[in-house]
Amino acid sequence: MKVSNEELLHIAKLAHIKIEPEKEDEYLKNLEDILNFADIIKNADTSMIEDGENSQNYNVFRKDEIKVFENNEALLSNSVETERNMFKIPKTIQ
């Protein structure tokens, strides 16, 4: 699949990627390779593969149970920092 420089720059802008002008050809080739591979996968013959609808596999989840951990001190000893008997982690939201 052929991709134009304009399309590449548009995609880069959407992805907030700055592409140096001297690397545009390299990015174009990589993007075309990816799209060509996706096209090969899309057109692959899957007639010999059974669908998974009749499969015996299903999601198995354990019952959600509250368990009391007897040795909180040992558990919290793995933490870099604790506060009020809990793990203290760095703030992740600004």
JSON list of C-alpha atoms in Angstrom, two decimals:
[
{"chain": "A", "resi": 1, "resn": "MET", "atom": "CA", "xyz": [0.00, 0.00, 0.00]},
{"chain": "A", "resi": 2, "resn": "LYS", "atom": "CA", "xyz": [1.42, 3.37, -0.98]},
{"chain": "A", "resi": 3, "resn": "VAL", "atom": "CA", "xyz": [1.40, 6.18, 1.58]},
{"chain": "A", "resi": 4, "resn": "SER", "atom": "CA", "xyz": [2.06, 9.79, 0.63]},
{"chain": "A", "resi": 5, "resn": "ASN", "atom": "CA", "xyz": [4.29, 12.18, 2.56]},
{"chain": "A", "resi": 6, "resn": "GLU", "atom": "CA", "xyz": [1.21, 14.26, 3.38]},
{"chain": "A", "resi": 7, "resn": "GLU", "atom": "CA", "xyz": [-0.55, 11.22, 4.87]},
{"chain": "A", "resi": 8, "resn": "LEU", "atom": "CA", "xyz": [2.54, 10.31, 6.88]},
{"chain": "A", "resi": 9, "resn": "LEU", "atom": "CA", "xyz": [2.84, 13.82, 8.30]},
{"chain": "A", "resi": 10, "resn": "HIS", "atom": "CA", "xyz": [-0.89, 13.88, 9.09]},
{"chain": "A", "resi": 11, "resn": "ILE", "atom": "CA", "xyz": [-0.62, 10.56, 10.96]},
{"chain": "A", "resi": 12, "resn": "ALA", "atom": "CA", "xyz": [2.48, 11.82, 12.79]},
{"chain": "A", "resi": 13, "resn": "LYS", "atom": "CA", "xyz": [0.62, 14.97, 13.81]},
{"chain": "A", "resi": 14, "resn": "LEU", "atom": "CA", "xyz": [-2.33, 12.93, 15.13]},
{"chain": "A", "resi": 15, "resn": "ALA", "atom": "CA", "xyz": [0.08, 10.73, 17.10]},
{"chain": "A", "resi": 16, "resn": "HIS", "atom": "CA", "xyz": [2.04, 13.74, 18.37]},
{"chain": "A", "resi": 17, "resn": "ILE", "atom": "CA", "xyz": [5.21, 12.39, 16.76]},
{"chain": "A", "resi": 18, "resn": "LYS", "atom": "CA", "xyz": [7.81, 14.75, 15.37]},
{"chain": "A", "resi": 19, "resn": "ILE", "atom": "CA", "xyz": [9.46, 13.30, 12.27]},
{"chain": "A", "resi": 20, "resn": "GLU", "atom": "CA", "xyz": [12.74, 14.79, 11.16]},
{"chain": "A", "resi": 21, "resn": "PRO", "atom": "CA", "xyz": [12.65, 15.54, 7.41]},
{"chain": "A", "resi": 22, "resn": "GLU", "atom": "CA", "xyz": [15.68, 13.30, 6.75]},
{"chain": "A", "resi": 23, "resn": "LYS", "atom": "CA", "xyz": [13.83, 10.33, 8.35]},
{"chain": "A", "resi": 24, "resn": "GLU", "atom": "CA", "xyz": [10.56, 10.69, 6.41]},
{"chain": "A", "resi": 25, "resn": "ASP", "atom": "CA", "xyz": [11.55, 8.07, 3.81]},
{"chain": "A", "resi": 26, "resn": "GLU", "atom": "CA", "xyz": [12.42, 5.57, 6.55]},
{"chain": "A", "resi": 27, "resn": "TYR", "atom": "CA", "xyz": [9.08, 6.16, 8.30]},
{"chain": "A", "resi": 28, "resn": "LEU", "atom": "CA", "xyz": [7.21, 5.88, 4.98]},
{"chain": "A", "resi": 29, "resn": "LYS", "atom": "CA", "xyz": [8.81, 2.51, 4.23]},
{"chain": "A", "resi": 30, "resn": "ASN", "atom": "CA", "xyz": [8.07, 1.20, 7.74]},
{"chain": "A", "resi": 31, "resn": "LEU", "atom": "CA", "xyz": [4.44, 2.36, 7.59]},
{"chain": "A", "resi": 32, "resn": "GLU", "atom": "CA", "xyz": [3.98, 0.81, 4.14]},
{"chain": "A", "resi": 33, "resn": "ASP", "atom": "CA", "xyz": [5.50, -2.47, 5.38]},
{"chain": "A", "resi": 34, "resn": "ILE", "atom": "CA", "xyz": [3.09, -2.52, 8.32]},
{"chain": "A", "resi": 35, "resn": "LEU", "atom": "CA", "xyz": [0.08, -1.80, 6.12]},
{"chain": "A", "resi": 36, "resn": "ASN", "atom": "CA", "xyz": [1.15, -4.45, 3.58]},
{"chain": "A", "resi": 37, "resn": "PHE", "atom": "CA", "xyz": [1.53, -7.01, 6.35]},
{"chain": "A", "resi": 38, "resn": "ALA", "atom": "CA", "xyz": [-1.91, -6.12, 7.71]},
{"chain": "A", "resi": 39, "resn": "ASP", "atom": "CA", "xyz": [-3.29, -6.65, 4.20]},
{"chain": "A", "resi": 40, "resn": "ILE", "atom": "CA", "xyz": [-1.64, -10.08, 4.02]},
{"chain": "A", "resi": 41, "resn": "ILE", "atom": "CA", "xyz": [-3.16, -11.05, 7.37]},
{"chain": "A", "resi": 42, "resn": "LYS", "atom": "CA", "xyz": [-6.58, -9.71, 6.34]},
{"chain": "A", "resi": 43, "resn": "ASN", "atom": "CA", "xyz": [-6.53, -11.85, 3.19]},
{"chain": "A", "resi": 44, "resn": "ALA", "atom": "CA", "xyz": [-5.09, -14.99, 4.80]},
{"chain": "A", "resi": 45, "resn": "ASP", "atom": "CA", "xyz": [-6.94, -18.24, 4.14]},
{"chain": "A", "resi": 46, "resn": "THR", "atom": "CA", "xyz": [-8.59, -19.22, 7.41]},
{"chain": "A", "resi": 47, "resn": "SER", "atom": "CA", "xyz": [-10.88, -21.88, 5.97]},
{"chain": "A", "resi": 48, "resn": "MET", "atom": "CA", "xyz": [-8.93, -24.67, 7.72]},
{"chain": "A", "resi": 49, "resn": "ILE", "atom": "CA", "xyz": [-9.28, -23.04, 11.15]},
{"chain": "A", "resi": 50, "resn": "GLU", "atom": "CA", "xyz": [-12.25, -23.88, 13.31]},
{"chain": "A", "resi": 51, "resn": "ASP", "atom": "CA", "xyz": [-14.05, -20.98, 14.90]},
{"chain": "A", "resi": 52, "resn": "GLY", "atom": "CA", "xyz": [-13.88, -20.78, 18.66]},
{"chain": "A", "resi": 53, "resn": "GLU", "atom": "CA", "xyz": [-17.62, -20.67, 19.30]},
{"chain": "A", "resi": 54, "resn": "ASN", "atom": "CA", "xyz": [-17.85, -24.36, 20.15]},
{"chain": "A", "resi": 55, "resn": "SER", "atom": "CA", "xyz": [-14.73, -24.29, 22.26]},
{"chain": "A", "resi": 56, "resn": "GLN", "atom": "CA", "xyz": [-14.90, -25.60, 25.81]},
{"chain": "A", "resi": 57, "resn": "ASN", "atom": "CA", "xyz": [-12.72, -22.72, 26.98]},
{"chain": "A", "resi": 58, "resn": "TYR", "atom": "CA", "xyz": [-14.39, -19.98, 28.93]},
{"chain": "A", "resi": 59, "resn": "ASN", "atom": "CA", "xyz": [-13.35, -17.29, 31.36]},
{"chain": "A", "resi": 60, "resn": "VAL", "atom": "CA", "xyz": [-12.92, -18.64, 34.84]},
{"chain": "A", "resi": 61, "resn": "PHE", "atom": "CA", "xyz": [-12.81, -16.15, 37.67]},
{"chain": "A", "resi": 62, "resn": "ARG", "atom": "CA", "xyz": [-12.26, -16.93, 41.30]},
{"chain": "A", "resi": 63, "resn": "LYS", "atom": "CA", "xyz": [-14.87, -15.85, 43.78]},
{"chain": "A", "resi": 64, "resn": "ASP", "atom": "CA", "xyz": [-14.22, -12.35, 45.11]},
{"chain": "A", "resi": 65, "resn": "GLU", "atom": "CA", "xyz": [-13.58, -12.95, 48.78]},
{"chain": "A", "resi": 66, "resn": "ILE", "atom": "CA", "xyz": [-12.17, -10.72, 51.47]},
{"chain": "A", "resi": 67, "resn": "LYS", "atom": "CA", "xyz": [-9.22, -12.37, 53.18]},
{"chain": "A", "resi": 68, "resn": "VAL", "atom": "CA", "xyz": [-7.58, -11.01, 56.29]},
{"chain": "A", "resi": 69, "resn": "PHE", "atom": "CA", "xyz": [-3.81, -10.93, 56.04]},
{"chain": "A", "resi": 70, "resn": "GLU", "atom": "CA", "xyz": [-2.42, -11.70, 59.46]},
{"chain": "A", "resi": 71, "resn": "ASN", "atom": "CA", "xyz": [1.01, -10.07, 59.15]},
{"chain": "A", "resi": 72, "resn": "ASN", "atom": "CA", "xyz": [0.51, -6.52, 57.87]},
{"chain": "A", "resi": 73, "resn": "GLU", "atom": "CA", "xyz": [3.96, -5.48, 59.05]},
{"chain": "A", "resi": 74, "resn": "ALA", "atom": "CA", "xyz": [5.63, -8.09, 56.83]},
{"chain": "A", "resi": 75, "resn": "LEU", "atom": "CA", "xyz": [3.46, -7.05, 53.91]},
{"chain": "A", "resi": 76, "resn": "LEU", "atom": "CA", "xyz": [4.18, -3.34, 54.36]},
{"chain": "A", "resi": 77, "resn": "SER", "atom": "CA", "xyz": [7.91, -4.01, 54.80]},
{"chain": "A", "resi": 78, "resn": "ASN", "atom": "CA", "xyz": [8.06, -4.44, 51.00]},
{"chain": "A", "resi": 79, "resn": "SER", "atom": "CA", "xyz": [6.90, -0.86, 50.45]},
{"chain": "A", "resi": 80, "resn": "VAL", "atom": "CA", "xyz": [9.22, 2.08, 49.90]},
{"chain": "A", "resi": 81, "resn": "GLU", "atom": "CA", "xyz": [6.92, 4.28, 51.95]},
{"chain": "A", "resi": 82, "resn": "THR", "atom": "CA", "xyz": [3.87, 3.69, 54.13]},
{"chain": "A", "resi": 83, "resn": "GLU", "atom": "CA", "xyz": [1.35, 5.94, 55.81]},
{"chain": "A", "resi": 84, "resn": "ARG", "atom": "CA", "xyz": [-1.37, 5.04, 58.34]},
{"chain": "A", "resi": 85, "resn": "ASN", "atom": "CA", "xyz": [-0.72, 1.33, 57.91]},
{"chain": "A", "resi": 86, "resn": "MET", "atom": "CA", "xyz": [-1.15, 1.51, 54.09]},
{"chain": "A", "resi": 87, "resn": "PHE", "atom": "CA", "xyz": [1.10, 1.58, 51.03]},
{"chain": "A", "resi": 88, "resn": "LYS", "atom": "CA", "xyz": [1.97, 5.14, 50.01]},
{"chain": "A", "resi": 89, "resn": "ILE", "atom": "CA", "xyz": [2.56, 5.59, 46.30]},
{"chain": "A", "resi": 90, "resn": "PRO", "atom": "CA", "xyz": [3.52, 8.63, 44.22]},
{"chain": "A", "resi": 91, "resn": "LYS", "atom": "CA", "xyz": [0.70, 10.82, 43.00]},
{"chain": "A", "resi": 92, "resn": "THR", "atom": "CA", "xyz": [-0.26, 9.79, 39.46]},
{"chain": "A", "resi": 93, "resn": "ILE", "atom": "CA", "xyz": [-2.86, 12.46, 38.64]},
{"chain": "A", "resi": 94, "resn": "GLN", "atom": "CA", "xyz": [-1.87, 16.09, 38.29]}
]
